[in-house]
mmCIF file of C-alpha atoms in Angstrom:
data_model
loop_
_atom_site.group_PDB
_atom_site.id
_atom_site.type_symbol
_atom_site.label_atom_id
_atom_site.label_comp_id
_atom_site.label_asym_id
_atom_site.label_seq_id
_atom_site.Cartn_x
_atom_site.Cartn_y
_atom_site.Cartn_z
ATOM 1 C CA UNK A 1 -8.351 27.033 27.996
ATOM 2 C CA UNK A 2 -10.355 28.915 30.889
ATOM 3 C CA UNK A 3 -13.665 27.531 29.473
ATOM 4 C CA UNK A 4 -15.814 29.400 32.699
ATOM 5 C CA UNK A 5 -14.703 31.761 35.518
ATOM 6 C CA UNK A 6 -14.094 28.672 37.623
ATOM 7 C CA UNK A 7 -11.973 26.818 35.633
ATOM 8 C CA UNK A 8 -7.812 26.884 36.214
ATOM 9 C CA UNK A 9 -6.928 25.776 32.335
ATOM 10 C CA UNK A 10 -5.660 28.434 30.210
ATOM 11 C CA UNK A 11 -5.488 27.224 26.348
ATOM 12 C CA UNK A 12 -3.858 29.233 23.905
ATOM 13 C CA UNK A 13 -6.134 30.224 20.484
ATOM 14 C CA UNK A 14 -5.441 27.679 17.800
ATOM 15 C CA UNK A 15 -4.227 28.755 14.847
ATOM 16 C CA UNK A 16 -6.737 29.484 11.963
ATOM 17 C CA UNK A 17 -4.995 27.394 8.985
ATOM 18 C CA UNK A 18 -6.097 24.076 11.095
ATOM 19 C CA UNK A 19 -7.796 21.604 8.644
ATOM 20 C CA UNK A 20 -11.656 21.880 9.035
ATOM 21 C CA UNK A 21 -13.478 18.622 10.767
ATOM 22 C CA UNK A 22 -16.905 19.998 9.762
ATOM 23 C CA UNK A 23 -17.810 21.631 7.039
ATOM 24 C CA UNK A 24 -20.824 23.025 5.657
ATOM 25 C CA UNK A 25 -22.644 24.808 3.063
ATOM 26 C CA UNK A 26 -25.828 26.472 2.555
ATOM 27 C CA UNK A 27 -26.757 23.491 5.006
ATOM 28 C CA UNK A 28 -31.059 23.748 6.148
ATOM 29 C CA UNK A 29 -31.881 22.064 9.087
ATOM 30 C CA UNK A 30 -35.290 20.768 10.120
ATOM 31 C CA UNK A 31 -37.317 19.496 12.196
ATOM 32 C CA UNK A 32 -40.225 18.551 10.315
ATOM 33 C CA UNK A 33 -42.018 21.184 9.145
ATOM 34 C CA UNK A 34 -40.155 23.741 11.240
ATOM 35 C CA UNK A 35 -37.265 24.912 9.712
ATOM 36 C CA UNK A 36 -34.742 25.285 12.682
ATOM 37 C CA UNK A 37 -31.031 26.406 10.835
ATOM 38 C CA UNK A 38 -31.178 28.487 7.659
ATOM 39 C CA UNK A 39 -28.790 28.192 4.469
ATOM 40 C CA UNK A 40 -25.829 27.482 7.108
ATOM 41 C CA UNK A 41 -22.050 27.744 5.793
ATOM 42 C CA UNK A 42 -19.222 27.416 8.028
ATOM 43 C CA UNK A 43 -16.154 24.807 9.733
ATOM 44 C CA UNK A 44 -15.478 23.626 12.113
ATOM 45 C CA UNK A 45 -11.636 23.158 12.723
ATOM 46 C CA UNK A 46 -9.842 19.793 13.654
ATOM 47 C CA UNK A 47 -7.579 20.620 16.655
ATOM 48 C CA UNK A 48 -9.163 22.983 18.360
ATOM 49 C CA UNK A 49 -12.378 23.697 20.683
ATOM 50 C CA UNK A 50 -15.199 25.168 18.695
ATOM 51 C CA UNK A 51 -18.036 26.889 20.921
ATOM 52 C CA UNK A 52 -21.848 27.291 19.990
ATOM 53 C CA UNK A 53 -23.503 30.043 21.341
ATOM 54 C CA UNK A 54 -26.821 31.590 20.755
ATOM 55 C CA UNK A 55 -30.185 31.947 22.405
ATOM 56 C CA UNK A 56 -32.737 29.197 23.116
ATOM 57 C CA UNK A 57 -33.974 27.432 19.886
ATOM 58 C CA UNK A 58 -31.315 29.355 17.801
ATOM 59 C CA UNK A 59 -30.547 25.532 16.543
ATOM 60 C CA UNK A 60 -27.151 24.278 18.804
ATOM 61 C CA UNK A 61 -28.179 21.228 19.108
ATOM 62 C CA UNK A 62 -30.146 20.720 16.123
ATOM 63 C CA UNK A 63 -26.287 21.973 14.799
ATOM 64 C CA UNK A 64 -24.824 18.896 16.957
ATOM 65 C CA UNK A 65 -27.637 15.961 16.340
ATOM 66 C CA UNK A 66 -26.282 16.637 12.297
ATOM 67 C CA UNK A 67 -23.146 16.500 12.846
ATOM 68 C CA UNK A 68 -23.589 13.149 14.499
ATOM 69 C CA UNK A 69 -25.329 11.958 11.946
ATOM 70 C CA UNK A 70 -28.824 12.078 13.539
ATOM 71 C CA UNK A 71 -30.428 13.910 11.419
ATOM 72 C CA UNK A 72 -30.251 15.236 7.945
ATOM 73 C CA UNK A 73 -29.925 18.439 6.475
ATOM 74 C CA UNK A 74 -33.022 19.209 4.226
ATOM 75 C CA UNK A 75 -30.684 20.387 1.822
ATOM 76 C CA UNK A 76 -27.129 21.928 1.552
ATOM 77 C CA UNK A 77 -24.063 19.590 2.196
ATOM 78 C CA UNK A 78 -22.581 18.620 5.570
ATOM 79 C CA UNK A 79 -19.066 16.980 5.256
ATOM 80 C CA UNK A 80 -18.150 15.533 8.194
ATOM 81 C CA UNK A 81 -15.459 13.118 7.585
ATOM 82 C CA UNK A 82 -14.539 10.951 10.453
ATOM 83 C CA UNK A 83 -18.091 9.726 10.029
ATOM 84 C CA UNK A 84 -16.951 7.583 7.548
ATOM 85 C CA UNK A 85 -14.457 5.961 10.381
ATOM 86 C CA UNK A 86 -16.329 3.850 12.867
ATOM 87 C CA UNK A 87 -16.051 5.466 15.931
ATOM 88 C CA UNK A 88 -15.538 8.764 14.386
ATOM 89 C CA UNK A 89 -17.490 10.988 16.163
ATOM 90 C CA UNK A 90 -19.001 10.984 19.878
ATOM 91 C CA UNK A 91 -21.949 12.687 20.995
ATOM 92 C CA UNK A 92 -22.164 13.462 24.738
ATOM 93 C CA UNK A 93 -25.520 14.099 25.155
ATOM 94 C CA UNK A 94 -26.955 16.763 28.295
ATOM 95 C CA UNK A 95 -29.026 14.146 30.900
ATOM 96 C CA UNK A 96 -30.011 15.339 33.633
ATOM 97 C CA UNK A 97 -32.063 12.183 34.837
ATOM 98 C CA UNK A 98 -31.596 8.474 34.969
ATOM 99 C CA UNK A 99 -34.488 5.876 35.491
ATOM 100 C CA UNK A 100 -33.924 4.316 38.875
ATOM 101 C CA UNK A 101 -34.899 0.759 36.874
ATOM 102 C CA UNK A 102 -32.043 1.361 34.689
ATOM 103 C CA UNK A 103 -29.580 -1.329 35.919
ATOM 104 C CA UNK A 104 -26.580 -0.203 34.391
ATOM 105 C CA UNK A 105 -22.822 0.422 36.682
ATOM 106 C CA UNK A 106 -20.820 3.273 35.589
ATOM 107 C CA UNK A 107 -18.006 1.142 34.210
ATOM 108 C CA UNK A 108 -21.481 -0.737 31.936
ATOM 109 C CA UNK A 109 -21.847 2.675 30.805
ATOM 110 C CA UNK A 110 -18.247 4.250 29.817
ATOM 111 C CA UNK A 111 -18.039 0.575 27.888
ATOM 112 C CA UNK A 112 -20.786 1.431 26.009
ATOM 113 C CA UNK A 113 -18.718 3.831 24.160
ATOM 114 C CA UNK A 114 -17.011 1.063 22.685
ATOM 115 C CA UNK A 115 -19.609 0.119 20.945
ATOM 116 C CA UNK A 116 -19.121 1.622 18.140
ATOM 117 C CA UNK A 117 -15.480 0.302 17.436
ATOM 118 C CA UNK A 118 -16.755 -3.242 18.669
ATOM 119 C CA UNK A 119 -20.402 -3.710 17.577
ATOM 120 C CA UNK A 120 -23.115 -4.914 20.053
ATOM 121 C CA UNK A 121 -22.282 -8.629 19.962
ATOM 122 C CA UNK A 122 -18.284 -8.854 20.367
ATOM 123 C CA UNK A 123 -16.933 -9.164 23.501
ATOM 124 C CA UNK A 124 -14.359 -6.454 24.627
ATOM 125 C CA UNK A 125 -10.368 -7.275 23.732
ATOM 126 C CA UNK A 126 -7.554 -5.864 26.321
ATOM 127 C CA UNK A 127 -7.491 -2.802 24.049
ATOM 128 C CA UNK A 128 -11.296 -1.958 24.600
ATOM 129 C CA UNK A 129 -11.031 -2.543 28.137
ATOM 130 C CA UNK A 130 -7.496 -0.091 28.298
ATOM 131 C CA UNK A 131 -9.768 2.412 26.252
ATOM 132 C CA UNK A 132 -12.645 1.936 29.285
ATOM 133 C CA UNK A 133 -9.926 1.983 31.818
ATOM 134 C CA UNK A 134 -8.422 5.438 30.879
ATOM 135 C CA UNK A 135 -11.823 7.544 29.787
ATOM 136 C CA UNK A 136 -12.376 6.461 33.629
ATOM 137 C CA UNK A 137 -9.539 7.824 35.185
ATOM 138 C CA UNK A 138 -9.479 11.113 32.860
ATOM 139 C CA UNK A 139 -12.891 12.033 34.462
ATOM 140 C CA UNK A 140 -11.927 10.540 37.929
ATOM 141 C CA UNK A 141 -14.459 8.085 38.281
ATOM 142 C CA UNK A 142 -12.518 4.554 38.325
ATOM 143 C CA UNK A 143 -13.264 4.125 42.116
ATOM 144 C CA UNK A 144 -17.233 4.645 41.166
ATOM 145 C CA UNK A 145 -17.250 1.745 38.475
ATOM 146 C CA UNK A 146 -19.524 -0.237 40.636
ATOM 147 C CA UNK A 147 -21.931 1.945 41.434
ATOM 148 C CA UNK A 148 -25.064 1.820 39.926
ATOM 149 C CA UNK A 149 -25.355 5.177 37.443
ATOM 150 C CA UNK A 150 -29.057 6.032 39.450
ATOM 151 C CA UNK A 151 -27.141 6.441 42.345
ATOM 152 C CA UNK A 152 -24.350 8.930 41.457
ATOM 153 C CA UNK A 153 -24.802 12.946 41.638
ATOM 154 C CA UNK A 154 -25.432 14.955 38.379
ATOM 155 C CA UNK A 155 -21.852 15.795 38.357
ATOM 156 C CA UNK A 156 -20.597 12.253 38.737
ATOM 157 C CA UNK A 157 -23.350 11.372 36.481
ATOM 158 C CA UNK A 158 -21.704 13.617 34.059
ATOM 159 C CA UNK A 159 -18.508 12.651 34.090
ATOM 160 C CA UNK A 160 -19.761 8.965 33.688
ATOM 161 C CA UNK A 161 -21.535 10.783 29.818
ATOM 162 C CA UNK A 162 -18.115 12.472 29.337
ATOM 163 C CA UNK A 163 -16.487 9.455 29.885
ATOM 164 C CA UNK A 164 -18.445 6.931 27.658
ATOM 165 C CA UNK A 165 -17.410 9.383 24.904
ATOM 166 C CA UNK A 166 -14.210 9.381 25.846
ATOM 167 C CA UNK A 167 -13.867 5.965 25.360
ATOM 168 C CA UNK A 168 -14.900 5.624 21.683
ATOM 169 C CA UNK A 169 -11.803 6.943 21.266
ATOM 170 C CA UNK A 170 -13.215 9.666 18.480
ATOM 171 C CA UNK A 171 -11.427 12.219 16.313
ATOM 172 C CA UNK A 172 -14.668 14.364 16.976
ATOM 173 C CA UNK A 173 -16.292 14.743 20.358
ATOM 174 C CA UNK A 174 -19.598 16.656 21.102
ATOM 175 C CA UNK A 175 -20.721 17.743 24.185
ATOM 176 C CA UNK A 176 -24.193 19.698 24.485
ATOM 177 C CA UNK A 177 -23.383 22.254 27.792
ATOM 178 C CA UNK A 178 -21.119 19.729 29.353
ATOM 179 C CA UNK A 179 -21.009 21.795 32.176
ATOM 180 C CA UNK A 180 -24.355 23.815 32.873
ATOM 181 C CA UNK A 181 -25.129 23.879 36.584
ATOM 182 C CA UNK A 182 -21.886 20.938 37.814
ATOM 183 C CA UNK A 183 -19.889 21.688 40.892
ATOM 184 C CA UNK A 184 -16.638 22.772 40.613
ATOM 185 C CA UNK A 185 -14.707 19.698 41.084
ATOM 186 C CA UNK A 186 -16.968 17.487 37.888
ATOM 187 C CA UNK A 187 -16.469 20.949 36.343
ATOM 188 C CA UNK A 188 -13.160 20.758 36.006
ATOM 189 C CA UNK A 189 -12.462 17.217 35.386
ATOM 190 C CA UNK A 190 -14.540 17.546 32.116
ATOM 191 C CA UNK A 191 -12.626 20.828 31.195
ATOM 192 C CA UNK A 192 -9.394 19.057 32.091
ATOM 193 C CA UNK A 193 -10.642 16.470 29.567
ATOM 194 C CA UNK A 194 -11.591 18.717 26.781
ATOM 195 C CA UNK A 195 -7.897 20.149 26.782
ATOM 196 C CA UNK A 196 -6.467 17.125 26.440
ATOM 197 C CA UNK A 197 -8.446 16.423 23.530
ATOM 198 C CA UNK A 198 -7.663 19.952 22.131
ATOM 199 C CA UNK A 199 -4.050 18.499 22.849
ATOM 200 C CA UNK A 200 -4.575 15.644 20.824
ATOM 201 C CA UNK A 201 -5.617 16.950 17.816
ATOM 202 C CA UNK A 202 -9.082 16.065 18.113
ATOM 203 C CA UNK A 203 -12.001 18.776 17.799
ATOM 204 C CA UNK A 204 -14.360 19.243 20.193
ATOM 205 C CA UNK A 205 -17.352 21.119 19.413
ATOM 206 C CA UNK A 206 -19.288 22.396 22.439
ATOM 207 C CA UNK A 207 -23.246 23.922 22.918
ATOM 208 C CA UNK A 208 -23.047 26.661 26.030
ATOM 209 C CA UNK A 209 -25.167 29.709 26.804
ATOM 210 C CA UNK A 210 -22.242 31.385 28.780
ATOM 211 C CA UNK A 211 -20.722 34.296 26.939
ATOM 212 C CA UNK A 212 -17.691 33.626 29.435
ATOM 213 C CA UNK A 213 -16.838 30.776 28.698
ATOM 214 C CA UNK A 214 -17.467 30.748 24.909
ATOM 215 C CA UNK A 215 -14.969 33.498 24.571
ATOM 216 C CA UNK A 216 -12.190 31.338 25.722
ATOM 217 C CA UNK A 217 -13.071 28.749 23.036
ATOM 218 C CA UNK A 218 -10.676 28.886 19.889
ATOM 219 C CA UNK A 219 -13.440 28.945 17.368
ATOM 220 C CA UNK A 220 -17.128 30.321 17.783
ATOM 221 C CA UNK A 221 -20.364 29.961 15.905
ATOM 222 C CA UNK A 222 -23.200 32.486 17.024
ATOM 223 C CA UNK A 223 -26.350 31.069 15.804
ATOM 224 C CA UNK A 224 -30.122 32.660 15.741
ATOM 225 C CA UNK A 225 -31.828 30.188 13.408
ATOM 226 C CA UNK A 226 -28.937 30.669 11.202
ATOM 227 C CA UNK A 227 -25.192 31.288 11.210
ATOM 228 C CA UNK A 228 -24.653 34.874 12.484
ATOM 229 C CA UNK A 229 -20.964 34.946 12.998
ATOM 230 C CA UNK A 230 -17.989 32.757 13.160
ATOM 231 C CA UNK A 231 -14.863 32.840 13.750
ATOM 232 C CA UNK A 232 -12.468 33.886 16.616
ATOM 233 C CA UNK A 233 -14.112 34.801 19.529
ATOM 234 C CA UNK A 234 -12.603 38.387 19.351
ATOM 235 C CA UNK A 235 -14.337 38.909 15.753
ATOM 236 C CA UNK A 236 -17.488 36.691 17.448
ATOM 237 C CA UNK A 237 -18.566 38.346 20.273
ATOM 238 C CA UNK A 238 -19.638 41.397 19.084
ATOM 239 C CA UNK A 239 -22.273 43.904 19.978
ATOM 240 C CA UNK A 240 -23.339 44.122 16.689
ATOM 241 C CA UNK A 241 -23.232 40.273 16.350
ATOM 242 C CA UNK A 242 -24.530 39.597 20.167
ATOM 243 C CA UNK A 243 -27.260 42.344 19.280
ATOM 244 C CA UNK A 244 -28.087 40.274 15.451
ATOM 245 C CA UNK A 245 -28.287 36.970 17.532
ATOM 246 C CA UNK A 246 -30.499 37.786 21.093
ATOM 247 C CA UNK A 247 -31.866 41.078 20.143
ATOM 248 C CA UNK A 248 -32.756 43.179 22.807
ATOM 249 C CA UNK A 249 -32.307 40.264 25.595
ATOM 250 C CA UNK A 250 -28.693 42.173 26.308
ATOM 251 C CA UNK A 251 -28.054 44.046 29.271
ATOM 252 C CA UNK A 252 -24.943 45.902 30.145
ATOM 253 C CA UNK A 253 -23.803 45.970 33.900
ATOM 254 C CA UNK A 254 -20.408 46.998 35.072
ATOM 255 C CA UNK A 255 -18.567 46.303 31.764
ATOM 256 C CA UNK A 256 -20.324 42.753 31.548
ATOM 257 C CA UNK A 257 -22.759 41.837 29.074
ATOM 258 C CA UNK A 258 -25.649 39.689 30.489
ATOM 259 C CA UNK A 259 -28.063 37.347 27.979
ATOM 260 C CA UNK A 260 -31.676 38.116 29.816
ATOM 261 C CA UNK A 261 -33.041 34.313 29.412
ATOM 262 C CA UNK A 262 -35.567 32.693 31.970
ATOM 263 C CA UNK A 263 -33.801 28.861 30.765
ATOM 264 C CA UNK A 264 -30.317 29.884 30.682
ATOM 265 C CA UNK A 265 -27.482 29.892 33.355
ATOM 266 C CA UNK A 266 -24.957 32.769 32.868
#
């Protein structure tokens, strides 16, 4: 998969009779009094990289907090089934930050992924610690395990996120714009990591504002408050859908069409 114009992976489309890892229907989410995702139906496939796309507050990470089970849909129903499974679904959050009083190493922090297989209180077995050990070298960052997580770039900071997920060792990984605004080399060790996953069977679902690199995702879900289109990206990306979902914040230059956004990176 070439998920950006950076990136050297080329993934071919899944199929479309892949089991769904999500699914839902006439789902409302809220925040609230503020209804953020209206009457949403769709799935999300296992096996295969599902991309959400829409503008700002259209409800992508809203979309991701209930799939993780942070929140609640007001009403519909959301079936996500590895839930059930401890350890059955990762959320890699966006940070950006880290308090400097924080006093936590990078290999502290991918461990914490096994949390959920291992509760708070066990100590780690040889099979949590091979878990830590390889979520480390997938993202590159074994000779950083030391280092205090303050102390490491936003890219290596990322990886570190990408990593702890990693770890937990889920059927269902979420990532919320994995790789807005990383240099090339973090860049590509987390896209090297989501097709391996892809590989694995696992679905990853993914929160990006780049048209780009949404189109090279195998399944896409154009939000606006609600669920404007989904699908492949070719029956996705649209005009008539891109024009539905961001109205007249489209421009056309040289064959390209731009998202006008003041918070996005495109």
């Amino acid at each position: 998969m070439e998920f950006g114009y950076h990136s050297q992976i080329t993934l071919t489309h899944a199929p479309a009779s892949l089991s769904p890892a999500v699914s839902g229907r006439d789902v409302v989410l809220a925040h609230g009094a503020h209804e953020v995702l209206a009457a949403a139906t769709f799935d999300v496939p296992m096996g295969a990289v599902t991309a959400l796309i829409g503008p700002n507050g259209a409800g992508k990470t809203t979309l991701l907090h209930a799939i993780a089970g942070l929140l609640h849909p007001r009403s519909g129903a959301l079936d996500v089934p590895a839930r059930a499974r401890r350890g059955g679904v990762a959320y890699v959050l966006q940070v950006t930050e880290v308090s400097t009083s924080l006093p936590l190493t990078v290999r502290e922090t991918v461990a914490m992924g096994r949390y959920a297989a291992t509760g708070l209180v066990r100590r780690l077995r040889a099979d949590d610690r091979a878990s830590i050990e390889r979520a480390m070298e997938a993202l590159a960052i074994t000779d950083l395990a030391r280092r205090p997580l303050h102390e490491l770039s936003g890219g290596q900071r990322q990886r570190a996120f990408v990593a702890q997920g990693l770890a937990q060792e889920a059927e269902v990984l979420l990532l919320d714009e994995p790789i807005t605004g990383l240099d090339l080399v973090s860049r590509q060790h987390i896209l090297d990591t989501i097709a391996a996953e892809r590989a694995a069977g696992h679905a990853i679902v993914v929160s990006t504002h780049d048209l780009g690199d949404a189109s090279q995702a195998d399944h896409l879900l154009l939000l606006a408050g609600r669920v404007v289109a989904s699908g492949r990206p070719e029956a996705v990306l649209t005009d008539e859908h891109l024009a539905d979902a961001y109205g007249g914040h489209l421009l056309e230059l040289g064959g390209r069409t731009l998202i006008i956004d003041d918070h996005a990176h495109h």
